[in-house]
XYZ file of C-alpha atoms in Angstrom:
313
model
C 75.512 107.836 163.428
C 77.171 107.751 166.823
C 80.911 107.189 167.031
C 81.534 107.225 163.300
C 83.271 110.549 163.014
C 86.863 110.706 164.218
C 89.336 113.561 164.276
C 90.460 114.449 160.761
C 93.113 116.652 159.249
C 91.926 119.375 156.869
C 92.037 118.811 153.078
C 94.715 121.531 152.879
C 96.867 119.694 155.426
C 96.450 116.469 153.466
C 97.502 118.159 150.244
C 100.568 119.636 151.930
C 101.516 116.288 153.444
C 101.219 114.493 150.131
C 103.807 116.742 148.489
C 106.026 117.511 151.437
C 109.327 115.763 152.027
C 110.084 117.569 155.264
C 110.311 115.771 158.580
C 106.902 115.666 160.275
C 106.985 117.313 163.701
C 105.796 115.468 166.787
C 102.116 115.829 167.643
C 100.289 115.857 170.940
C 97.872 113.196 172.108
C 94.964 115.395 171.020
C 96.052 115.529 167.366
C 96.405 113.139 164.456
C 98.671 113.523 161.474
C 98.065 112.023 158.042
C 101.125 110.598 156.318
C 101.394 109.859 152.599
C 101.404 106.103 152.223
C 104.857 104.776 151.295
C 105.488 102.417 148.416
C 106.988 99.291 149.925
C 108.296 97.016 147.219
C 110.130 93.788 147.969
C 113.606 93.547 146.529
C 114.246 90.853 143.956
C 116.588 89.202 146.460
C 113.762 88.971 149.006
C 111.365 87.589 146.389
C 113.902 84.974 145.309
C 114.433 83.965 148.943
C 110.690 83.578 149.539
C 110.147 81.439 146.462
C 113.237 79.345 147.071
C 111.891 78.554 150.531
C 108.416 77.812 149.178
C 109.957 75.449 146.652
C 111.968 73.714 149.365
C 108.851 73.268 151.475
C 106.802 71.947 148.551
C 109.632 69.552 147.722
C 109.630 68.297 151.315
C 105.845 67.947 151.516
C 104.062 64.619 151.275
C 102.134 65.141 148.057
C 101.865 63.243 144.793
C 105.111 63.402 142.814
C 103.446 64.611 139.606
C 101.491 67.308 141.472
C 104.676 68.341 143.238
C 106.494 68.670 139.928
C 103.736 70.838 138.480
C 103.630 73.057 141.570
C 107.377 73.586 141.510
C 107.269 74.563 137.843
C 104.348 76.918 138.504
C 106.191 78.542 141.422
C 109.147 79.221 139.167
C 106.833 80.869 136.637
C 105.230 82.961 139.381
C 108.645 84.035 140.653
C 109.804 84.896 137.144
C 106.602 86.915 136.517
C 105.553 84.951 133.438
C 101.928 84.306 134.439
C 98.776 86.459 134.585
C 98.051 87.907 138.029
C 94.911 85.806 138.541
C 96.824 82.609 137.816
C 99.657 83.638 140.138
C 97.179 84.239 142.946
C 95.524 80.856 142.411
C 98.865 79.023 142.447
C 100.149 80.772 145.564
C 96.863 80.155 147.359
C 97.028 76.454 146.537
C 100.662 76.223 147.636
C 99.777 77.975 150.879
C 96.959 75.537 151.575
C 99.248 72.575 150.988
C 101.993 73.893 153.248
C 99.539 74.683 156.055
C 97.780 71.334 155.924
C 100.761 69.012 155.468
C 103.500 68.945 158.079
C 102.992 72.495 159.294
C 103.317 71.553 162.965
C 99.946 73.129 163.653
C 101.153 76.733 163.594
C 98.321 79.164 164.174
C 98.506 82.105 161.750
C 97.971 84.970 164.155
C 99.608 87.917 165.899
C 98.286 86.151 169.020
C 94.692 86.705 170.020
C 93.607 86.304 173.609
C 95.804 83.691 175.278
C 94.577 82.820 178.730
C 92.161 85.755 178.588
C 94.840 88.459 178.804
C 95.535 91.423 176.530
C 96.976 90.503 173.153
C 98.022 92.214 169.906
C 95.020 91.588 167.649
C 92.522 92.810 170.200
C 94.540 95.767 171.446
C 95.661 96.876 167.976
C 92.052 97.056 166.782
C 90.793 98.792 169.913
C 93.602 101.368 169.939
C 93.062 102.172 166.248
C 89.391 102.801 166.935
C 90.134 104.985 169.933
C 92.747 107.032 168.095
C 90.305 107.673 165.237
C 87.569 108.877 167.567
C 85.167 105.926 167.580
C 82.735 105.540 170.449
C 83.493 103.416 173.501
C 80.864 100.889 172.376
C 82.443 100.623 168.925
C 85.929 100.141 170.393
C 84.612 97.412 172.668
C 83.322 95.532 169.613
C 86.690 95.936 167.887
C 88.478 94.664 170.971
C 86.224 91.664 171.487
C 85.980 90.448 167.883
C 89.327 91.290 166.233
C 90.830 87.894 167.058
C 87.817 85.903 165.812
C 89.191 85.071 162.326
C 91.883 82.930 163.958
C 89.086 80.580 165.063
C 87.600 80.091 161.623
C 89.176 76.657 161.220
C 89.857 75.652 157.613
C 89.965 79.286 156.539
C 93.122 79.927 158.557
C 95.291 79.451 155.476
C 94.233 82.836 154.084
C 95.983 84.882 156.762
C 99.140 85.242 154.647
C 99.920 87.749 151.931
C 100.375 85.133 149.224
C 97.146 83.334 150.145
C 94.875 86.369 150.003
C 94.974 88.240 153.324
C 94.920 91.665 151.589
C 91.746 90.680 149.743
C 90.192 89.519 153.009
C 91.018 92.877 154.594
C 89.368 94.696 151.689
C 86.301 92.453 151.618
C 85.456 92.998 155.278
C 86.324 96.701 155.114
C 83.823 97.233 152.329
C 81.154 95.225 154.153
C 81.799 97.420 157.191
C 81.521 100.599 155.105
C 78.173 99.472 153.706
C 76.750 98.826 157.165
C 78.079 102.041 158.688
C 76.857 104.248 155.839
C 73.377 102.799 155.292
C 71.675 105.277 157.664
C 70.352 102.421 159.784
C 71.885 102.631 163.288
C 70.729 99.085 164.035
C 73.436 97.865 161.649
C 76.278 99.671 163.412
C 77.312 96.635 165.450
C 77.615 94.583 162.268
C 79.664 97.364 160.737
C 82.158 97.458 163.591
C 82.332 93.660 163.738
C 83.316 93.519 160.071
C 85.755 96.368 160.625
C 87.331 94.224 163.361
C 87.695 91.341 160.900
C 89.298 93.660 158.355
C 91.682 94.982 161.014
C 92.629 91.404 161.843
C 93.874 90.716 158.320
C 95.570 94.102 158.070
C 97.336 93.487 161.391
C 98.464 90.067 160.165
C 100.399 91.860 157.440
C 102.473 93.644 160.097
C 103.892 90.279 161.202
C 107.128 89.505 159.289
C 106.294 85.799 158.977
C 102.871 86.446 157.440
C 104.087 87.074 153.915
C 104.176 83.367 153.118
C 103.729 80.185 155.193
C 107.437 79.437 155.509
C 109.764 79.103 158.519
C 106.761 77.964 160.536
C 108.753 77.003 163.640
C 110.238 80.519 163.780
C 106.794 81.957 163.179
C 105.338 80.105 166.153
C 108.189 80.939 168.537
C 108.340 84.596 167.525
C 104.645 85.335 167.466
C 102.830 83.115 169.916
C 105.563 83.058 172.555
C 107.941 85.994 172.289
C 105.594 88.738 171.086
C 102.738 87.712 173.343
C 104.995 87.529 176.402
C 106.405 90.980 175.648
C 103.182 92.692 174.671
C 102.421 94.524 177.939
C 105.536 93.657 179.940
C 109.198 93.101 179.168
C 109.707 94.931 175.872
C 106.147 96.325 176.215
C 105.422 96.485 172.491
C 101.880 97.714 173.101
C 103.290 101.034 174.296
C 104.701 101.666 170.801
C 101.213 101.361 169.379
C 99.706 103.567 172.082
C 102.266 106.319 171.511
C 101.721 106.521 167.745
C 99.525 109.379 166.486
C 100.238 109.122 162.765
C 98.245 107.266 160.139
C 98.337 106.512 156.433
C 95.503 107.757 154.223
C 94.157 104.492 152.808
C 92.348 104.573 149.459
C 92.697 100.917 148.417
C 92.661 98.461 151.315
C 94.206 95.475 149.532
C 97.020 97.596 148.094
C 97.692 99.080 151.524
C 97.751 95.635 153.111
C 100.231 94.534 150.459
C 102.424 97.541 151.184
C 102.389 96.682 154.872
C 103.270 93.061 154.123
C 106.265 94.154 152.052
C 107.390 96.606 154.729
C 107.307 94.008 157.497
C 108.741 91.196 155.404
C 111.990 93.139 154.948
C 112.776 92.269 158.574
C 111.926 88.585 158.351
C 115.286 87.238 157.218
C 117.238 89.056 159.940
C 114.774 87.953 162.617
C 114.868 84.350 161.399
C 118.658 84.181 161.243
C 119.000 85.744 164.684
C 116.527 83.242 166.116
C 118.428 80.349 164.548
C 121.851 81.516 165.735
C 121.335 82.799 169.267
C 119.528 81.338 172.257
C 118.920 84.820 173.683
C 117.603 86.182 170.387
C 114.722 87.964 172.101
C 117.165 90.448 173.639
C 118.846 91.337 170.344
C 118.558 95.156 170.007
C 118.046 95.084 166.247
C 115.360 92.396 166.465
C 113.615 94.428 169.167
C 113.700 97.574 167.025
C 112.461 95.720 163.941
C 109.561 94.347 165.970
C 108.719 97.845 167.186
C 108.848 99.089 163.582
C 106.382 96.398 162.522
C 103.898 97.290 165.225
C 104.104 101.023 164.541
C 103.656 100.456 160.802
C 100.706 98.208 161.579
C 99.204 100.869 163.852
C 99.453 103.507 161.097
C 97.744 101.278 158.563
C 95.086 100.188 161.073
C 94.211 103.794 161.847
C 94.054 104.516 158.125
C 91.766 101.510 157.700
C 89.393 102.794 160.393
C 89.380 106.164 158.629
C 88.677 104.475 155.266
C 85.681 102.598 156.654
C 84.145 105.481 158.581
C 84.792 108.526 156.402
C 82.062 109.859 154.113
């Protein structure tokens, strides 16, 4: 099936990489290098900060007092790890819905899709991942044109955060894409790449520091929809970081990988938020700039691994 086979490292190289702790040498534009996926766990301090903020936002929301009391108690139990995983997920999803539908200021949960028809992160990140992994021009065009679509799905926009199920969304669409691209029916290829684009959207969302939980929504909007978009192809030129990356993580479980990416990017959130709150010229802060570059490069590595996951035999 045309465009489905990208450049791959040999099984021996993969085995070596998975046990090696040596520094990986630079590669040329004609090569790809598989990296062992890191384990990115949030510190307890970060978890406590997230839940404290969620509790503050629930407390400030305009919901029934008894419901509010129950939600606050449930959040404490989630934070303290005293509930089954399925119940935790249900609680966090419900909290996310409430925060995004009551007093959110209309923040759009995205890494900025097309704004004014110009290039933007979701579209470019998906297209570049496809190109790096050897997909056809037609496939990359589909990725580019449809990767931002989930931001227009209306009431479903609440599920673009880690705590409200974005990793599961990434896995769902990845597996749909795999089914289409491996069914030996070329007429389904377009559907396969469209669903891959949707999966890449949710994976890319996890590279945004403010997409762990729907908190600090004003910072989220200013950082993502204004600052990042305005510096995507000019100014800081964050797209160049994605274009220059030739490494990718070998993804075996999409939702776990998306969760790892969310944890990796969230470690930068508190610094970015505090810098934004304290300085009017926060966009020129060298550390904030580097953290943003780190997020995009991590996202690029996971996106390329996701393309590999969907297309490999």
